[in-house]
Amino acid sequence: MEGKDRTEAILDIAKRRGFFWQNSLIHGAMAGFYDYAHLGCLLKNKWQNLWEDFFVGMDDNFYEISVCHIMPEHVFKASGHLASFVDPVVRCRKCGNTERADHIIEDNLKENFEGASLEKMTEIIKEHNIRCPKCKGPLEETGILNMMFPLNVGTGEEVRKGYLSPETAQGAYINFKLEFECLRRKLPMGLAIIGKAYRNEISPRNVLIRMREFTQAELQIFFDPDAITEHPKFHEVEDYVLRVFPAKNRESRKIDEITCKDVVKVLGMPKFYVYHMAKIQQFYLDVLKLPKELFRFRQLTDEEKAFYNKYHWDIELSLESLGGFKEVAGLHYRTDHDLAGHQKVSGESMEINIDGKKFIPHVLELSFGVDRNIYALFELALAEEQVKEEERTVMRFPRIVSPLDAGIFPLVNKDGLQEKAREIQNLLKDRGFVVFYDESGSIGRRYRRIDEIGVAAGITVDYDSLQHNDVTLRDRDSMKQIRVKIQDLPEVLKKFLNGEDLGELGKPLKQ
Ligand code: GAP
């Protein structure tokens, strides 16, 4: 199943089973706004918890904070968003339809032109006679549009201009000085925020990939710029192999597999930056256990980099039905761009003094789009397979993020099997697992239901369970089953969800 069909299939499951759907459907939805339903919320929370444990857990001086989404205009004057957070746009001379210039070119030429100059885009549109996708009318020259949502805060004389924040990052910068004092003036200091970002995208598209309101998980690491060439734990990753797509490989399209040591030596990236590349790759390959072929770091050229970055590599996952590798996160060396900007506009010094050395800290930002990552999981997980006479749809989510840890089923609804199954449900709930109980329909149908929503494990209670105090544990992906003593179930389930093979946890039953 490819392209549009795959997207349709994901949308169908998402809506039918309760993962996500467009906001305000009963009133006519606006493009680029989605609500997460009950299963979607479970999945998203699991991803966010893993992200937080892994990245905030990297250092004792890293913490999560929670900030406002509406901020005064001065914040965005200081950050540069007011002047520079713009998208290239073209308007149709005939019908007035406005499109993002680089998107309309990409749709026609199947090539990425993000970051190209306005003149270049106008030239390409002319050269290839690209016309309005709605009415086929001619297009005007490429212009720009600021992507922030403006707001009036308060009334009358008190009114102040504000904006919905287009990134969570600014919340960390405006709180830097206060936190630095609270955290006893130590660097590196990390402030993580999982929160909403708002952008008036001209053409929201690809479901959760380009939205107008979305969730970001961002970690801002404040550090001494003189320390960028070192990281105290670099030795732990120096021989770790990264999958990189440097800008020099654009023509050959070759992904290099090179050690962190060599990324420093050959590609000239500083150790502090490369250490965090390694951690990000480990998050995708070791925590989420995605196949390495689907992952790469893509280096952005000077034209493509965000206006605040000195070094900028995107993290991309290969999403075939969206045409190949797509950005899901970024590693940004923002220098002192933001703190210096806030100092200039607010008049408040952002300089710190450590052992007599005065300086404005620099920032390394690990920036993840949560919804994009969630959509990528759907893209990578969806499979349709033939099982004997039947077609089965299965969401092969990484076990560790599957929305529910296990479904619990009494084989039949009599002779005490329901009570036993409820007992097991309570046991697992008490141990912190997210489980659900289902007694309706044949056992085959119940398995199909949990397969379709990507629940990693099925636990069946049968007559033997009453006699021997054990249950069947079924693996969603291989459909193999093992027998597990009820007293061992929490431990075995934990190992299974952490990625251990079913075969290592018990002897597969003959089926
Ligand atoms: N603080 C830096 C920053 O916001 P960005 O590259 O603009 O950088 C970071 O965004 C991440 O947020 C992206 O890698 C992407 O995953 C996600 N993202 C950006 N725009 C988005 C949109 N319109 N809809 C969904 N996710 C988006």
XYZ file of N, CA, C and O in Angstrom, residues 20 26 32 60 98 116 169 179 222-223 232 235 243 245 248 266 271 273-274 378 401 425 437 444 455 461 465 496:
112
model
N -6.771 10.013 16.210
C -6.853 11.460 16.004
C -7.807 11.768 14.855
O -8.129 10.887 14.046
N -17.643 18.962 13.518
C -19.087 19.219 13.414
C -19.383 20.637 12.911
O -20.487 20.927 12.480
N -5.154 22.018 9.182
C -3.959 22.136 10.023
C -4.216 22.037 11.514
O -3.316 22.325 12.310
N 22.257 15.808 35.351
C 21.581 16.175 36.607
C 21.099 17.621 36.599
O 20.230 17.984 37.395
N -3.371 31.693 -2.506
C -1.972 31.848 -2.106
C -1.387 30.486 -1.753
O -2.019 29.686 -1.058
N 15.578 28.179 -0.766
C 16.060 28.877 -1.968
C 15.624 30.347 -1.906
O 14.638 30.687 -1.230
N 10.857 27.152 22.410
C 12.209 27.564 22.812
C 12.257 28.898 23.555
O 12.972 29.032 24.553
N 16.170 30.891 36.219
C 16.513 29.489 36.477
C 17.991 29.339 36.824
O 18.365 28.525 37.671
N 22.185 25.331 27.788
C 22.990 26.559 27.898
C 24.399 26.144 28.308
O 24.565 25.401 29.290
N 25.406 26.608 27.571
C 26.779 26.176 27.886
C 27.785 27.284 27.577
O 27.481 28.254 26.884
N 32.274 16.073 28.369
C 32.885 15.151 29.332
C 32.578 13.681 29.058
O 33.320 12.807 29.488
N 33.980 10.379 25.191
C 34.647 9.072 25.051
C 33.634 7.922 24.987
O 33.891 6.899 24.374
N 24.702 7.820 11.218
C 24.262 7.820 9.804
C 24.025 9.266 9.380
O 23.075 9.905 9.837
N 24.094 12.479 6.344
C 23.953 12.872 4.945
C 24.471 14.314 4.857
O 23.706 15.272 4.940
N 27.710 17.941 1.328
C 28.560 17.627 0.157
C 28.067 16.384 -0.597
O 28.491 16.138 -1.715
N 36.549 14.693 10.263
C 36.364 14.857 8.817
C 35.345 15.952 8.490
O 35.543 16.730 7.559
N 32.790 18.561 19.279
C 32.430 17.374 20.075
C 31.130 17.561 20.851
O 30.343 16.636 20.998
N 28.541 19.171 20.041
C 27.433 18.991 19.097
C 27.292 17.499 18.743
O 26.197 16.927 18.786
N 28.430 16.857 18.434
C 28.390 15.471 17.946
C 27.915 14.514 19.053
O 27.202 13.546 18.773
N 2.990 5.973 12.744
C 1.871 5.374 11.997
C 2.351 4.898 10.624
O 2.046 3.812 10.184
N 6.001 2.049 22.817
C 5.024 3.149 22.723
C 3.633 2.679 22.350
O 2.747 3.499 22.103
N -6.134 -8.320 35.253
C -6.194 -6.905 34.852
C -5.789 -6.019 36.040
O -4.960 -5.112 35.891
N -9.527 -4.703 29.045
C -10.218 -5.979 29.169
C -11.275 -6.061 28.086
O -12.010 -5.101 27.842
N -10.341 -14.817 18.148
C -9.678 -14.358 16.914
C -10.013 -12.904 16.631
O -9.138 -12.094 16.304
N -1.681 -2.840 19.853
C -1.382 -3.284 21.225
C -0.376 -4.435 21.133
O -0.591 -5.405 20.397
N -6.918 -15.854 29.119
C -7.178 -16.687 30.298
C -8.086 -17.831 29.862
O -9.161 -17.591 29.304
N -5.746 -21.964 32.931
C -5.340 -20.875 33.839
C -5.892 -21.116 35.246
O -5.233 -20.815 36.237
N 9.178 -8.016 27.737
C 8.639 -8.096 26.376
C 8.463 -6.690 25.785
O 8.874 -6.414 24.663
